[in-house]
Coordinates of C-alpha atoms in Angstrom, one line a residue:
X1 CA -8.5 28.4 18.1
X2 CA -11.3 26.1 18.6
X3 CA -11.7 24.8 22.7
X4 CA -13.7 21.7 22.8
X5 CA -15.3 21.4 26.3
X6 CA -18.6 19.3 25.1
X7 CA -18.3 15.2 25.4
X8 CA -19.7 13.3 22.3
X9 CA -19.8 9.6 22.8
X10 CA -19.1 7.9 19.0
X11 CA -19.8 4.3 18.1
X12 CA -17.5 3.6 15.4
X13 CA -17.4 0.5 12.9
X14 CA -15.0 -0.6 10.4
X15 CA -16.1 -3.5 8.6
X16 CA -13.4 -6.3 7.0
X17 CA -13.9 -9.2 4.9
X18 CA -14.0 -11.7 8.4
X19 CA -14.4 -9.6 11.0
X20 CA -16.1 -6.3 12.3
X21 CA -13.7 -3.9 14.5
X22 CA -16.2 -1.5 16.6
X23 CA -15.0 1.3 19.0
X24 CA -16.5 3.6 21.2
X25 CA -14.7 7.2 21.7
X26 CA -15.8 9.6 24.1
X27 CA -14.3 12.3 22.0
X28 CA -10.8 11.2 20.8
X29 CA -10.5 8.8 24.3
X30 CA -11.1 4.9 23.4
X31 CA -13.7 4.1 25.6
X32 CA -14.6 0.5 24.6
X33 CA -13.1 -1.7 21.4
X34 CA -14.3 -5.0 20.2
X35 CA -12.9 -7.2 17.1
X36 CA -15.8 -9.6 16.4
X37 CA -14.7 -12.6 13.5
X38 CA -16.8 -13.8 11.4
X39 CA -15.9 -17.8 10.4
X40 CA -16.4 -18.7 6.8
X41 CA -19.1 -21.0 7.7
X42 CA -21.3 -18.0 9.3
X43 CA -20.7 -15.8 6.2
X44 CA -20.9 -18.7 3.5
X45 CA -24.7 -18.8 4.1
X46 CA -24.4 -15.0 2.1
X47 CA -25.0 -14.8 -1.3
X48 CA -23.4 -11.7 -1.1
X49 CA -21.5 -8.9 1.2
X50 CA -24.4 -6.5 1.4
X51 CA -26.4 -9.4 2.4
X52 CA -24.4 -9.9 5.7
X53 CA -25.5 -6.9 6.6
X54 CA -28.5 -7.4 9.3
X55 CA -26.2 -10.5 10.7
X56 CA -23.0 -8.1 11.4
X57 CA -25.4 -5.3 12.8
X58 CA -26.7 -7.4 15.4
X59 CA -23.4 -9.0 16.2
X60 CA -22.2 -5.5 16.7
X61 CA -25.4 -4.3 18.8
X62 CA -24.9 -7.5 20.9
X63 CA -21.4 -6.5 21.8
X64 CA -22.5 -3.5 22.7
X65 CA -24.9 -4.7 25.3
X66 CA -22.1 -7.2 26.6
X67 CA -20.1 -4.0 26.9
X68 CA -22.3 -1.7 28.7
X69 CA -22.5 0.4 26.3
X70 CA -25.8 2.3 25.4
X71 CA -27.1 2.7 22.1
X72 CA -29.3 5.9 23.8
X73 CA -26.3 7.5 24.9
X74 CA -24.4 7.8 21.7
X75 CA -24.4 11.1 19.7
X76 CA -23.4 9.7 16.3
X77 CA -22.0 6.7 14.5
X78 CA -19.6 6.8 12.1
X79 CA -18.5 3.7 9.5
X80 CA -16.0 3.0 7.3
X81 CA -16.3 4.2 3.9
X82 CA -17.3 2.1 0.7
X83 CA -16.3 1.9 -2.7
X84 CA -18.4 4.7 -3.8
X85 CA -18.8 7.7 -6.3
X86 CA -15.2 9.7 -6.7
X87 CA -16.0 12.1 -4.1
X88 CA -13.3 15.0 -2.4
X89 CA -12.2 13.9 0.9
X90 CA -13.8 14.8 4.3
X91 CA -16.5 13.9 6.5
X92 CA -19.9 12.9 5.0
X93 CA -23.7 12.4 6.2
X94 CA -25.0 9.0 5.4
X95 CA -28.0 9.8 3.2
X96 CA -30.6 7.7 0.9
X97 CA -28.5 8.6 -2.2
X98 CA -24.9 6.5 -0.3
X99 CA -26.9 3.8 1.2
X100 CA -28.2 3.1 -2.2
X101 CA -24.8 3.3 -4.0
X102 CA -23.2 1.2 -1.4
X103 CA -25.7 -1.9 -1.7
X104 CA -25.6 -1.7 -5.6
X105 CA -21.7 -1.3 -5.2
X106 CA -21.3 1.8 -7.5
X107 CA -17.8 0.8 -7.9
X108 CA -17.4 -2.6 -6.8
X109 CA -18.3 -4.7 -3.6
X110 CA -16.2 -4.8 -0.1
X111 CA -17.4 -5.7 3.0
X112 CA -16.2 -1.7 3.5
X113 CA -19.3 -0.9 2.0
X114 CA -21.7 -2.4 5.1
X115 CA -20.3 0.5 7.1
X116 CA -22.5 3.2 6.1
X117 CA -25.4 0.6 5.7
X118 CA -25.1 -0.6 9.6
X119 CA -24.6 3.7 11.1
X120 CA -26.9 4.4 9.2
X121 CA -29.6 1.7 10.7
X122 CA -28.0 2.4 14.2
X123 CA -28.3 5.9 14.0
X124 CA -31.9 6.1 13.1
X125 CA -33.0 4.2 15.7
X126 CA -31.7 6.1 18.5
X127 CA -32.3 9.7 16.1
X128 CA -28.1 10.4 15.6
X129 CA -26.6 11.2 12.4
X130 CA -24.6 8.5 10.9
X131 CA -21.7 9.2 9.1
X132 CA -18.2 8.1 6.8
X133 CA -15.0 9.7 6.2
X134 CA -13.0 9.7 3.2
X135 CA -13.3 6.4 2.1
X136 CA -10.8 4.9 -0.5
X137 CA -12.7 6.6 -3.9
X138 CA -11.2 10.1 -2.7
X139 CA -10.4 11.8 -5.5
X140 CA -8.6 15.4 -5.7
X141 CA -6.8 14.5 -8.5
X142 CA -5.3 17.2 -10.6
X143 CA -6.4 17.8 -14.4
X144 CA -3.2 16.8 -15.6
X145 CA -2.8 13.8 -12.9
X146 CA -5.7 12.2 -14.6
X147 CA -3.8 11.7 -17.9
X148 CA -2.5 8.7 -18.2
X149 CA -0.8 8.6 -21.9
X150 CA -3.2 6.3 -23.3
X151 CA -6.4 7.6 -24.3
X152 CA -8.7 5.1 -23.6
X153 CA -7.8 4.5 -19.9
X154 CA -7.7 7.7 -17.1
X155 CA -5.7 7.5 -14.2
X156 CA -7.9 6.8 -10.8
X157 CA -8.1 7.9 -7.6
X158 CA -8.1 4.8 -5.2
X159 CA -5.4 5.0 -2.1
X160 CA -5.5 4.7 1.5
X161 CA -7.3 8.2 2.1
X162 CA -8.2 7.6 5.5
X163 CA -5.2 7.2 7.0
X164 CA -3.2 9.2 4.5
X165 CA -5.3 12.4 5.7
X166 CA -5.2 11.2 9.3
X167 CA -1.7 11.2 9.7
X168 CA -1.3 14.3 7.6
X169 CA -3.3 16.0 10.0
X170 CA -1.3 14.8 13.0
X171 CA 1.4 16.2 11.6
X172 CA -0.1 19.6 11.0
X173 CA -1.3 19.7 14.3
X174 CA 2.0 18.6 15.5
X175 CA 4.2 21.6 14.3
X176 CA 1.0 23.9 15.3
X177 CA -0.1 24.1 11.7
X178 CA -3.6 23.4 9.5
X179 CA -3.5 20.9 6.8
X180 CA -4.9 23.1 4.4
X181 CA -1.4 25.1 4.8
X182 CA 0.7 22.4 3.9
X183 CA 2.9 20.5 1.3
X184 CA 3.2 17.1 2.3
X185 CA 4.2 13.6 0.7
X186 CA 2.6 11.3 2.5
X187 CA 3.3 7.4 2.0
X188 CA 0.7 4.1 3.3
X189 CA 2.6 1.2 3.1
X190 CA 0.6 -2.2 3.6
X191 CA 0.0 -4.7 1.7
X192 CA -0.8 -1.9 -0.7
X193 CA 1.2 0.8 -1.1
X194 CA 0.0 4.8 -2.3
X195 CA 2.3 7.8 -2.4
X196 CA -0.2 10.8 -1.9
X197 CA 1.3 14.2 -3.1
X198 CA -0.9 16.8 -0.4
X199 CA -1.5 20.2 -1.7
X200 CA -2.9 22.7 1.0
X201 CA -5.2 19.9 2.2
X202 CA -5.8 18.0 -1.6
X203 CA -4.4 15.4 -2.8
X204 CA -3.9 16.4 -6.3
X205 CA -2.1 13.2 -7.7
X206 CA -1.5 9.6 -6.2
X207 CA -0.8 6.2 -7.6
X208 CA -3.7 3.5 -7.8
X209 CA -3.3 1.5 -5.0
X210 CA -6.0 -1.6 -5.7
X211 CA -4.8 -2.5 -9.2
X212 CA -3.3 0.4 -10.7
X213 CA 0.1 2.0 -11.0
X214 CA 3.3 3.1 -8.3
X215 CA 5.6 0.8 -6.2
X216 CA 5.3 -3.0 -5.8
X217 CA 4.0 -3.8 -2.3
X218 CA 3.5 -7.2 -0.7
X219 CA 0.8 -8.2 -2.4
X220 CA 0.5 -6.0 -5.6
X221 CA 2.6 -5.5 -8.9
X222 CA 2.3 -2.0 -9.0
X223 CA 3.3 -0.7 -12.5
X224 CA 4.7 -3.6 -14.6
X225 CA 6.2 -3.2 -18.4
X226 CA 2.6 -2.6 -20.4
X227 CA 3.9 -4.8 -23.7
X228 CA 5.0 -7.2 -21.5
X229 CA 2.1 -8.0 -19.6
X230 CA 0.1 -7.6 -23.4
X231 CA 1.5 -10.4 -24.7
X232 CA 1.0 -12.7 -21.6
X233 CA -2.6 -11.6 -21.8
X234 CA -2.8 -13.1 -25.1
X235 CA -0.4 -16.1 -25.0
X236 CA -3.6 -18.3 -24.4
X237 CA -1.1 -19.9 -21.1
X238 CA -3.5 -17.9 -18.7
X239 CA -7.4 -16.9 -17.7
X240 CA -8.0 -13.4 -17.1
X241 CA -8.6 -14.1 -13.3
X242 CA -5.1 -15.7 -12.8
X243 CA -3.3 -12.2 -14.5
X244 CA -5.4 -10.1 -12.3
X245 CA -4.4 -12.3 -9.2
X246 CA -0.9 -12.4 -10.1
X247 CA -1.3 -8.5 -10.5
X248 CA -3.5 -7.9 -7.2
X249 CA -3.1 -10.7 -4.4
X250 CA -0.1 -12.8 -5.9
X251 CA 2.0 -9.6 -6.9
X252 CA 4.9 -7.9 -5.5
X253 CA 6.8 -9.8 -2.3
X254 CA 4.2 -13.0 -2.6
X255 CA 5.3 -12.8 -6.4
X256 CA 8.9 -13.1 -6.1
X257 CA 9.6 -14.6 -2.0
X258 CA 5.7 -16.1 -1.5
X259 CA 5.1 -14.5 1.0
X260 CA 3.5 -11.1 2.0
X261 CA 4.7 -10.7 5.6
X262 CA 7.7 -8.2 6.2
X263 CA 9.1 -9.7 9.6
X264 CA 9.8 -13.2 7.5
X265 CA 11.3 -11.9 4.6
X266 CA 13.4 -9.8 7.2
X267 CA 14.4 -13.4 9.0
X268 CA 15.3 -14.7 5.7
X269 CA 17.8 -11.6 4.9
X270 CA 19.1 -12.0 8.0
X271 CA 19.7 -15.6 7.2
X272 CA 21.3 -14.6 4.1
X273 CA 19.2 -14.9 1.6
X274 CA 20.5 -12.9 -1.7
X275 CA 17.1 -13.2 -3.3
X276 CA 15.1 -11.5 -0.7
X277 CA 17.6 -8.7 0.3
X278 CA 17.5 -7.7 -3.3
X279 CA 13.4 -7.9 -3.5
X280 CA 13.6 -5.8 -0.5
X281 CA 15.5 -3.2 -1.6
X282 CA 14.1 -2.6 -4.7
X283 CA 10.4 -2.2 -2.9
X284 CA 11.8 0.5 -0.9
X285 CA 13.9 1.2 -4.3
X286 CA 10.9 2.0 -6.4
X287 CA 8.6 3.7 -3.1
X288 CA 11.9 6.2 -2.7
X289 CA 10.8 6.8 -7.0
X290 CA 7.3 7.6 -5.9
X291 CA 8.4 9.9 -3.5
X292 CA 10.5 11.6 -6.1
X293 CA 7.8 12.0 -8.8
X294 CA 5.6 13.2 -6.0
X295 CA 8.2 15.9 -5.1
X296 CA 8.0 17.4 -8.8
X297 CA 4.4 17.3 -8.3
X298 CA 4.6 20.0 -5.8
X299 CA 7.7 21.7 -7.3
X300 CA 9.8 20.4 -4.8
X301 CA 7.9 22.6 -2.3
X302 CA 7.5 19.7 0.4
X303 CA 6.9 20.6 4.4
X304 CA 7.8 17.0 5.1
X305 CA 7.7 13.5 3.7
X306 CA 5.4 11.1 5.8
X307 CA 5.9 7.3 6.0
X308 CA 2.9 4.9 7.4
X309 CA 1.1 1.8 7.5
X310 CA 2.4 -1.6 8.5
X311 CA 5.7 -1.6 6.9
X312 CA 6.5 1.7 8.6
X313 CA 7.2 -0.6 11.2
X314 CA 10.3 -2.0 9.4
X315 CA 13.5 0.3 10.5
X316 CA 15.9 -1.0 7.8
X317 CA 13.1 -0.7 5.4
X318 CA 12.4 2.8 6.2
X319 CA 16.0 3.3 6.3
X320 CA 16.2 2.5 2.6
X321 CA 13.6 4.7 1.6
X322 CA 14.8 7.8 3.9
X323 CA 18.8 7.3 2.1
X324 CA 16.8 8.3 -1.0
X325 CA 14.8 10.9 0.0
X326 CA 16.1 12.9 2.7
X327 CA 17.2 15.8 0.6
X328 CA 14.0 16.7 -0.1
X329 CA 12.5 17.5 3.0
X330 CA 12.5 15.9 6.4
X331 CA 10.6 12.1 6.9
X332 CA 8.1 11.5 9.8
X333 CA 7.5 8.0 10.4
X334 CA 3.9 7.2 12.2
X335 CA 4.3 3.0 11.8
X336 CA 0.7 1.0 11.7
X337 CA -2.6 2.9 11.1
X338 CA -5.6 3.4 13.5
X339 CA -8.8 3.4 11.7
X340 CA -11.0 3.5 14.2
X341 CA -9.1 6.3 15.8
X342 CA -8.9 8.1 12.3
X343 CA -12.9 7.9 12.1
X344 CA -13.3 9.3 15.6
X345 CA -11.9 12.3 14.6
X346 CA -13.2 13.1 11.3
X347 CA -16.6 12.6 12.9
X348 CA -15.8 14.6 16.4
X349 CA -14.5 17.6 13.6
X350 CA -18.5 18.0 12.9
X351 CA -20.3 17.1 16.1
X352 CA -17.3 20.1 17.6
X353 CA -18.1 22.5 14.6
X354 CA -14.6 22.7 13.4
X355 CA -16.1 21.1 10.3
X356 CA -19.4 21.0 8.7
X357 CA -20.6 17.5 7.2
X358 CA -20.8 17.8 3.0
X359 CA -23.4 16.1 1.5
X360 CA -23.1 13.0 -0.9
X361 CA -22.7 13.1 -4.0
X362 CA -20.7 16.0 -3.3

């Protein structure tokens, strides 16, 4: 078993659409944390996200030096993944071939994608390596996962990798077992929602959780009835912006109860109100389905079934999920997600050689 006795001092940064969350781990221990937001009017002056770049990495270097924190004592930097290439999950090196790829937006543009762009700039001027782990375009997929039943569309890979493997590797080391030597069904539920079915440390089928298929979630349809949404496509009453927004954004809990937070619709069951009690349940209804379809993934071979991510949170939610479930194997529950944290460690696992950093495009 690996003994770490070596201290490696981490600058992490985890880029959102108005703010920048930076942490500093001296191995797995926080050291320093900073949430700097970024008002409309500084980031309206952008033409676009990649173009914030040089005014976020000097925010963040300027925290820093209000810190106390040296940019000559750090021994990496690692930054949130971008929308990038499908790629199997781990730990990667930031190289010309990602930066490239993340100012281009090889699949689409998030203010995730300034992550890589920023360590990389850090680390180069201090001579660390800079890098990412398992950003949202992990794919792992099975063959047969990728068929979708229509031939013209494939079924993607885009979930909540980074803390999907995070927790699944708490767990492991938990019960004093690798990830690579488990089963697990492993849940994220925020205002997206992705069922990941883990195979000995893959996740070999998972629901697309930007604009795909699976559960409804607060914000987001999930699967709807395909003729359906055809013909409202082409009733000439809406734009094609307005179906993706009532898809992704205006889906889901906002949909039916207009709202996306958890706690009120809870205040409003409590209150009585039929409409959102039913709502409720069937969220928790149709993740318990995911779960299911998951568990024939594996062949009903499942170590444990793992819930996370804001809504985890919710006791009477997870409640109704867990009545569904519980005969197939035990349910964890690890509420919220720590990103930063999650970073820290997949970049530690290469600076402590339990890893070894692949190389993008894989």
């Amino acid at each position: 078993m690996f003994v770490q006795n070596e201290i490696f001092r981490i600058l992490i940064i985890n880029p959102g659409s108005t703010s920048t969350k930076i942490g500093v781990y001296d191995n797995e221990q926080l050291v320093f944390e900073d949430t700097l937001r970024h008002s409309a009017e500084e980031l309206a002056q952008y033409p676009s996200v990649i173009d914030q770049y040089a005014f976020r990495k000097d925010a963040i270097i300027a925290s820093l030096e209000s810190g106390g924190v040296a940019l000559n004592g750090l021994q990496a930097v690692c930054g949130r993944g971008g929308l990038l290439r499908p790629i199997a999950g781990g730990t990667y090196i930031v190289n010309d071939q990602m930066i490239e790829d993340l100012k281009k937006g090889y699949s689409g543009q998030h203010a995730s994608n300034l992550g890589g762009i920023i360590a990389k700039k850090i680390a180069d001027y201090v001579e660390i390596p800079a890098y990412i782990v398992d950003p949202v375009v992990v794919d792992e997929m099975h063959p047969l996962a990728r068929i979708s039943g229509f031939s013209l569309i494939s079924r993607k890979s885009i979930f909540h990798a980074l803390n999907q493997k995070a927790v699944a590797r708490r767990f492991a080391k938990e019960i004093g077992k690798r990830y690579e030597e488990l089963r697990l069904i492993v849940t994220h539920m925020g205002g997206g929602i992705t069922v990941g079915a883990h195979c000995f440390g893959k996740v070999i089928d998972v629901n697309n959780g930007l604009h795909g298929d699976g559960p409804f979630s607060p914000e987001r349809a999930g699967t709807v009835p395909t003729g359906e949404l055809v013909d409202l496509c082409y009733s000439g009453t809406y734009f094609r912006t307005e179906i993706m927004s009532k898809l992704v954004g205006k889906g889901g809990l906002v949909g039916y109860l207009g709202t996306n937070d958890a706690v009120t619709v809870e205040k409003r069951i409590e209150a009585g109100d039929g409409e959102a009690a039913l709502v409720y349940e069937a969220m928790a209804y149709q993740v318990a389905k995911e779960i299911g379809s998951a568990a024939a993934v594996l062949e009903g071979k499942v170590d444990a079934i793992i819930l996370t991510g804001g809504l985890a949170y919710g006791k009477q939610y997870v409640e109704m999920i867990k009545s569904r479930v519980n005969w197939i194997s035990e349910v964890v529950v690890y509420p919220g997600e720590d990103e930063l944290q999650a970073l820290a460690e997949g970049a530690l696992r290469i600076l402590n050689g339990e890893e070894k950093a692949k190389t993008y495009p894989a």
